[in-house]
Amino acid sequence: MLFTSGPDSAPLFLGIEDDAGQRVGVCAYVFMANRRVTRNRPADEHRLQIRHGDVNDAAWRSESHPVGFDPIGVDVTIVVGAHLEVDLIVGLDPLVYTPLPLGISVFFKDAEIDEAKRSGWQVWERDNISGVRRSSPRTEFGVETLVAVSPDRFLDYLRFERTAQALRLEPPLRFRAAVDQSVSRPASGVHALEGEYLLSAEEILNIIRERPRLGMAVRGGVAEQHLYNLLSADPDATDLRLGQQEGPPDLFVTVGSAGLVTVECKNASPKTLKDGTPKVETQKTRASKTDPKSRRYEPSQFDVVAACMYGPWGRWEFRFKRSRQLDRDREYPDRIAAIQRIDASWSSTLLDALAT
């Protein structure tokens, strides 16, 4: 600990250096968490009280209390509960809890705390609904992501929080990132690409954001990874592997009685058709000079196309359809049409698509 602003004011500012000499500044909004039997509440419940000396000052509670973020992204902001009884730190999403809703309690269960004590890192979702203090849920998705960590994983938590805030992750993506962070990283927190390119993670991400063609290529890989994660969690899907060959399919997966199924992943366009229906481009990037129809896919090249709906919906969800049911090209009827409407004929799961 290089610096602390002390316990007499909020937020708490910390200067920390790890064993590898990496330094981080922390702006911490710290509250108390505990386990108290409360009348008319479940017996297996813990609570984190968002309160700063505001017990008898209703006017001060009702004022806006925005969470502070470093505008240049050097310091990281955290909103946490110190659960001294179980020696855990419970982290809330600072992007969701600004302004601070002083006077409320955030509840969670024994099961989450027990797992956090066992593993040192536990991630879960909590319903976020409207209440007396607000007329609508705090998040668009109606859920929020919480992370409970043991003190020895605090630096890992700071690294996770820095990434989550830099990317402004929505709760579902924050959940995935927190799960991925559950395996402790080296103390330096430096990714192999940062060392190889001699650039920081933020600089690499800015390069991707500022170059549209590069960003498009990365989004393709990101969509494939989200699809892989989705199917990995599907109990009906087994023996999942990414395609390493040139050209389709992107994934090979065994699905129940259907056996081996090949899946091609495509990003739906952010621009919808005139009637508002989403669309997806199902053709190759370029065609052979000697074969103009070579840009079009043959239905036999993959069994199912998975359309990633982040473009039109802003969510990493997928819609599935068998290749044999896709619209055919008017000029080349043995090939798949370049543009497909993502309408009600598409399925929300791979298994449902295979049943059609």
C-alpha positions as a printed NumPy array, in Angstrom:
array([[  0.   ,   0.   ,   0.   ],
       [  1.661,   3.201,  -1.173],
       [ -1.077,   5.623,  -0.166],
       [ -4.46 ,   5.753,   1.512],
       [ -6.682,   8.765,   2.032],
       [ -7.91 ,   7.273,   5.315],
       [-11.3  ,   6.193,   6.646],
       [-12.742,   9.604,   7.512],
       [-14.127,  10.558,   4.09 ],
       [-15.626,   8.933,   1.02 ],
       [-14.616,   7.826,  -1.486],
       [-11.468,   6.117,  -0.266],
       [ -8.4  ,   6.666,  -2.484],
       [ -5.674,   4.025,  -2.564],
       [ -2.291,   3.721,  -4.232],
       [ -1.206,   0.087,  -4.635],
       [  1.893,  -1.614,  -6.003],
       [  1.993,  -5.374,  -6.641],
       [  4.948,  -7.763,  -6.429],
       [  5.83 ,  -7.124, -10.073],
       [  6.032,  -3.358,  -9.556],
       [  2.737,  -2.622, -11.337],
       [  0.951,   0.349,  -9.769],
       [ -2.75 ,   1.125,  -9.711],
       [ -4.803,   3.946,  -8.221],
       [ -8.18 ,   3.059,  -6.755],
       [-11.235,   5.208,  -6.095],
       [-13.243,   3.013,  -3.719],
       [-16.789,   3.462,  -2.466],
       [-16.785,   1.054,   0.473],
       [-19.882,  -0.035,   2.384],
       [-20.576,  -2.658,   5.021],
       [-22.004,  -6.092,   4.287],
       [-23.229,  -8.491,   6.947],
       [-25.557, -11.36 ,   7.773],
       [-28.36 , -10.409,  10.136],
       [-31.637, -12.197,  10.692],
       [-34.267,  -9.671,   9.661],
       [-37.99 ,  -9.905,  10.222],
       [-39.948, -10.975,   7.131],
       [-36.702, -11.702,   5.222],
       [-35.268, -15.154,   4.313],
       [-33.022, -16.678,   6.979],
       [-30.18 , -17.477,   4.523],
       [-29.724, -13.877,   3.434],
       [-26.842, -11.403,   3.557],
       [-27.098,  -7.715,   2.768],
       [-24.873,  -4.907,   1.587],
       [-26.095,  -1.525,   2.818],
       [-25.327,   1.465,   0.606],
       [-25.084,   4.04 ,   3.363],
       [-22.666,   6.828,   4.329],
       [-23.703,   8.463,   7.606],
       [-27.136,   9.183,   6.137],
       [-29.346,   7.45 ,   8.692],
       [-31.289,  10.537,   9.812],
       [-30.755,  12.857,   6.844],
       [-33.48 ,  12.121,   4.307],
       [-32.761,  15.292,   2.335],
       [-29.103,  14.344,   1.827],
       [-30.074,  10.808,   0.835],
       [-32.424,  12.149,  -1.831],
       [-29.707,  14.247,  -3.489],
       [-27.797,  12.924,  -6.504],
       [-24.489,  11.256,  -5.551],
       [-22.697,  10.363,  -8.812],
       [-19.855,   7.862,  -8.711],
       [-16.502,   9.372,  -9.696],
       [-14.519,   7.941, -12.619],
       [-11.036,   8.943, -13.745],
       [-11.594,  10.727, -17.114],
       [ -8.219,   9.552, -18.442],
       [ -8.706,   5.964, -17.281],
       [ -5.626,   5.678, -15.051],
       [ -7.389,   5.062, -11.725],
       [-10.035,   2.356, -11.423],
       [-13.315,   2.899,  -9.552],
       [-14.927,   0.208,  -7.413],
       [-18.18 ,   0.026,  -5.441],
       [-17.825,  -2.743,  -2.862],
       [-19.122,  -4.135,   0.381],
       [-16.627,  -5.211,   3.047],
       [-18.079,  -8.396,   4.557],
       [-15.862,  -8.65 ,   7.643],
       [-17.729, -11.604,   9.149],
       [-16.692, -13.898,   6.282],
       [-13.541, -12.06 ,   5.117],
       [-14.871, -11.312,   1.629],
       [-15.212,  -8.297,  -0.665],
       [-18.513,  -8.073,  -2.565],
       [-18.295,  -5.982,  -5.732],
       [-21.143,  -4.128,  -7.44 ],
       [-21.047,  -2.65 , -10.958],
       [-20.014,   1.026, -10.649],
       [-21.55 ,   1.762, -14.07 ],
       [-24.904,   0.557, -12.749],
       [-24.712,   2.119,  -9.267],
       [-24.179,   5.714, -10.335],
       [-25.602,   7.837,  -8.898],
       [-25.328,   5.964,  -5.602],
       [-28.802,   4.988,  -4.314],
       [-28.017,   5.816,  -0.696],
       [-30.222,   4.117,   1.842],
       [-30.906,   0.869,  -0.023],
       [-29.77 ,  -2.693,   0.709],
       [-28.504,  -5.255,  -1.794],
       [-29.37 ,  -8.828,  -0.751],
       [-27.677, -12.105,  -1.632],
       [-27.683, -15.674,  -0.354],
       [-25.606, -18.042,   1.759],
       [-24.956, -20.161,  -1.337],
       [-23.045, -17.352,  -3.07 ],
       [-21.025, -16.526,   0.046],
       [-20.223, -20.177,   0.759],
       [-18.904, -20.677,  -2.781],
       [-16.87 , -17.462,  -2.59 ],
       [-15.297, -18.639,   0.686],
       [-14.482, -22.001,  -0.912],
       [-13.049, -20.788,  -4.228],
       [-12.053, -17.191,  -3.488],
       [-14.028, -15.917,  -6.506],
       [-17.773, -16.191,  -7.081],
       [-19.891, -14.565,  -9.796],
       [-23.676, -14.437,  -9.911],
       [-26.599, -12.502, -11.336],
       [-29.197, -10.722,  -9.252],
       [-32.617,  -9.55 , -10.413],
       [-32.75 ,  -5.781, -10.682],
       [-36.334,  -4.596, -10.497],
       [-38.181,  -1.361,  -9.898],
       [-38.96 ,  -0.303,  -6.334],
       [-39.852,   2.563,  -4.042],
       [-36.68 ,   4.507,  -4.909],
       [-37.019,   4.139,  -8.698],
       [-39.835,   3.445, -11.147],
       [-37.828,   1.251, -13.549],
       [-35.085,  -1.384, -13.247],
       [-31.553,  -0.05 , -12.806],
       [-30.423,  -1.999, -15.911],
       [-32.036,  -2.559, -19.28 ],
       [-31.672,  -6.331, -18.892],
       [-33.361,  -6.496, -15.477],
       [-30.312,  -8.21 , -13.93 ],
       [-26.983,  -7.117, -12.516],
       [-23.713,  -8.983, -11.991],
       [-22.067,  -9.289,  -8.559],
       [-18.605, -10.628,  -7.759],
       [-17.445, -11.807,  -4.331],
       [-13.692, -12.273,  -3.847],
       [-11.314, -13.144,  -1.061],
       [ -8.756, -10.467,  -0.118],
       [ -5.908, -12.364,  -1.83 ],
       [ -7.783, -11.97 ,  -5.154],
       [ -8.284,  -8.22 ,  -4.745],
       [ -5.707,  -7.286,  -7.418],
       [ -7.363,  -9.723,  -9.836],
       [-10.656,  -8.   ,  -9.077],
       [ -9.149,  -4.574,  -9.848],
       [ -7.849,  -5.866, -13.198],
       [-11.288,  -7.262, -14.034],
       [-13.007,  -4.019, -13.03 ],
       [-10.614,  -1.924, -15.119],
       [-11.392,  -3.998, -18.219],
       [-15.148,  -4.057, -17.567],
       [-15.28 ,  -0.267, -17.235],
       [-12.99 ,   0.42 , -20.195],
       [-15.26 ,  -1.676, -22.414],
       [-18.449,  -0.476, -20.648],
       [-19.667,  -4.046, -20.423],
       [-23.398,  -4.634, -20.064],
       [-24.375,  -7.059, -17.243],
       [-24.38 , -10.267, -19.398],
       [-20.933,  -9.465, -20.817],
       [-19.704,  -8.393, -17.383],
       [-20.823, -11.781, -16.065],
       [-18.861, -13.605, -18.779],
       [-15.759, -11.458, -18.21 ],
       [-15.918, -12.086, -14.451],
       [-16.214, -15.837, -14.991],
       [-13.214, -15.742, -17.331],
       [-11.249, -13.802, -14.683],
       [-11.991, -16.472, -12.058],
       [ -8.703, -18.148, -12.987],
       [ -5.997, -16.007, -11.429],
       [ -3.763, -14.172, -13.9  ],
       [ -0.063, -13.424, -13.427],
       [  0.611, -10.607, -10.955],
       [  1.611,  -8.246, -13.745],
       [ -1.785,  -8.65 , -15.402],
       [ -0.087,  -8.198, -18.787],
       [ -1.534, -10.177, -21.675],
       [  0.861, -11.972, -24.03 ],
       [ -0.158,  -9.65 , -26.891],
       [  0.761,  -6.598, -24.825],
       [  4.254,  -8.009, -24.424],
       [  4.521,  -9.067, -28.06 ],
       [  3.317,  -5.742, -29.51 ],
       [  4.842,  -3.57 , -26.754],
       [  1.506,  -1.783, -26.488],
       [ -0.989,  -1.624, -23.63 ],
       [ -4.306,  -3.444, -23.829],
       [ -6.063,  -0.074, -24.117],
       [ -3.885,   0.935, -27.074],
       [ -4.581,  -2.363, -28.841],
       [ -8.317,  -1.939, -28.267],
       [ -8.176,   1.635, -29.596],
       [ -6.456,   0.401, -32.758],
       [ -9.301,  -2.042, -33.315],
       [-11.95 ,   0.61 , -32.651],
       [-10.382,   3.23 , -34.932],
       [ -9.916,   0.947, -37.955],
       [-13.332,  -0.163, -39.28 ],
       [-12.061,  -3.079, -41.378],
       [ -9.985,  -4.406, -38.497],
       [-12.926,  -3.961, -36.143],
       [-15.145,  -5.912, -38.54 ],
       [-12.696,  -8.816, -38.596],
       [-12.442,  -8.819, -34.802],
       [-16.24 ,  -8.745, -34.433],
       [-16.365, -11.915, -36.492],
       [-14.004, -13.629, -34.081],
       [-15.868, -12.205, -31.07 ],
       [-19.171, -13.544, -32.423],
       [-17.624, -16.984, -32.936],
       [-16.338, -16.978, -29.344],
       [-19.759, -16.008, -27.984],
       [-21.332, -18.776, -30.056],
       [-18.75 , -21.229, -28.756],
       [-19.487, -20.146, -25.163],
       [-23.23 , -20.469, -25.746],
       [-22.982, -23.976, -27.178],
       [-20.46 , -25.02 , -24.515],
       [-23.134, -24.279, -21.905],
       [-25.827, -26.17 , -23.875],
       [-26.379, -29.637, -22.322],
       [-27.558, -30.945, -25.725],
       [-24.249, -30.016, -27.4  ],
       [-21.088, -32.093, -26.939],
       [-17.669, -32.494, -28.547],
       [-17.561, -28.856, -29.605],
       [-14.551, -27.573, -31.54 ],
       [-13.713, -24.548, -33.661],
       [-12.958, -25.08 , -37.343],
       [ -9.296, -24.451, -38.158],
       [ -9.593, -24.954, -41.924],
       [ -9.83 , -22.305, -44.626],
       [-13.51 , -21.616, -45.29 ],
       [-16.673, -22.931, -43.619],
       [-17.794, -24.291, -41.267],
       [-16.785, -22.285, -38.185],
       [-17.791, -24.929, -35.623],
       [-18.247, -28.683, -35.388],
       [-20.589, -29.902, -32.666],
       [-22.341, -33.146, -31.775],
       [-25.997, -32.562, -30.903],
       [-27.986, -35.441, -29.418],
       [-29.488, -37.813, -31.968],
       [-28.61 , -35.404, -34.806],
       [-24.964, -36.411, -34.5  ],
       [-22.206, -34.222, -35.913],
       [-23.496, -30.807, -37.012],
       [-21.52 , -28.073, -38.772],
       [-22.331, -24.444, -37.985],
       [-21.347, -21.269, -39.835],
       [-21.365, -18.067, -37.751],
       [-22.359, -14.747, -39.344],
       [-22.913, -11.272, -37.902],
       [-26.356,  -9.821, -38.581],
       [-26.289,  -6.362, -40.11 ],
       [-26.877,  -3.382, -37.81 ],
       [-29.154,  -2.039, -40.559],
       [-32.516,  -3.755, -40.854],
       [-34.745,  -4.168, -43.894],
       [-37.349,  -1.482, -44.602],
       [-39.977,  -3.308, -42.571],
       [-37.636,  -3.546, -39.568],
       [-36.727,  -7.199, -40.05 ],
       [-33.064,  -7.987, -39.284],
       [-30.907,  -9.34 , -42.097],
       [-27.673, -11.261, -42.414],
       [-25.204, -11.543, -45.279],
       [-24.479, -15.175, -46.184],
       [-21.8  , -15.025, -48.824],
       [-18.003, -15.07 , -49.057],
       [-15.887, -11.93 , -49.032],
       [-14.793, -12.358, -52.663],
       [-15.409, -14.559, -55.7  ],
       [-13.071, -16.317, -58.09 ],
       [-12.445, -14.357, -61.285],
       [-13.246, -17.454, -63.345],
       [-16.376, -18.437, -61.399],
       [-18.719, -15.554, -60.492],
       [-21.053, -17.768, -58.474],
       [-18.199, -18.984, -56.252],
       [-18.955, -16.172, -53.805],
       [-22.242, -17.881, -53.007],
       [-22.277, -20.752, -50.524],
       [-23.55 , -24.209, -51.385],
       [-26.086, -25.548, -48.832],
       [-23.866, -28.589, -48.33 ],
       [-20.971, -26.505, -46.985],
       [-22.553, -26.311, -43.513],
       [-25.689, -27.631, -41.824],
       [-26.788, -24.532, -39.902],
       [-26.082, -20.813, -40.032],
       [-25.959, -18.97 , -36.695],
       [-26.695, -15.244, -36.996],
       [-25.205, -13.116, -34.215],
       [-27.771, -10.442, -33.327],
       [-25.444,  -7.911, -31.696],
       [-25.597,  -5.602, -34.739],
       [-29.362,  -4.939, -34.8  ],
       [-30.175,  -5.688, -31.143],
       [-27.023,  -4.783, -29.202],
       [-27.104,  -8.216, -27.507],
       [-24.847, -11.23 , -27.994],
       [-27.736, -13.504, -28.916],
       [-28.086, -15.863, -31.874],
       [-30.734, -17.063, -34.296],
       [-30.304, -20.382, -36.103],
       [-31.553, -21.821, -39.395],
       [-30.745, -24.911, -41.458],
       [-28.801, -24.143, -44.622],
       [-31.21 , -26.217, -46.711],
       [-34.036, -23.875, -45.621],
       [-32.241, -20.63 , -46.477],
       [-33.436, -18.611, -49.476],
       [-31.712, -19.564, -52.732],
       [-30.012, -17.2  , -55.116],
       [-32.262, -16.222, -58.044],
       [-29.481, -16.414, -60.621],
       [-27.828, -19.515, -59.158],
       [-30.602, -21.63 , -57.569],
       [-28.104, -24.25 , -56.382],
       [-26.49 , -21.621, -54.125],
       [-27.624, -19.725, -51.021],
       [-28.826, -16.146, -51.525],
       [-26.455, -13.42 , -50.37 ],
       [-28.97 , -11.739, -48.017],
       [-31.315, -13.586, -45.667],
       [-34.259, -12.212, -43.669],
       [-34.035, -13.172, -39.978],
       [-37.744, -13.683, -39.445],
       [-39.894, -16.001, -37.361],
       [-38.623, -19.027, -39.298],
       [-35.301, -18.737, -37.464],
       [-34.89 , -20.568, -34.135],
       [-33.46 , -19.276, -30.869],
       [-31.536, -22.507, -30.189],
       [-29.506, -24.868, -32.318],
       [-31.577, -27.846, -31.209],
       [-34.815, -26.164, -32.293],
       [-33.321, -25.343, -35.689],
       [-32.306, -28.98 , -36.204],
       [-35.867, -30.083, -35.406],
       [-37.321, -28.128, -38.338]])
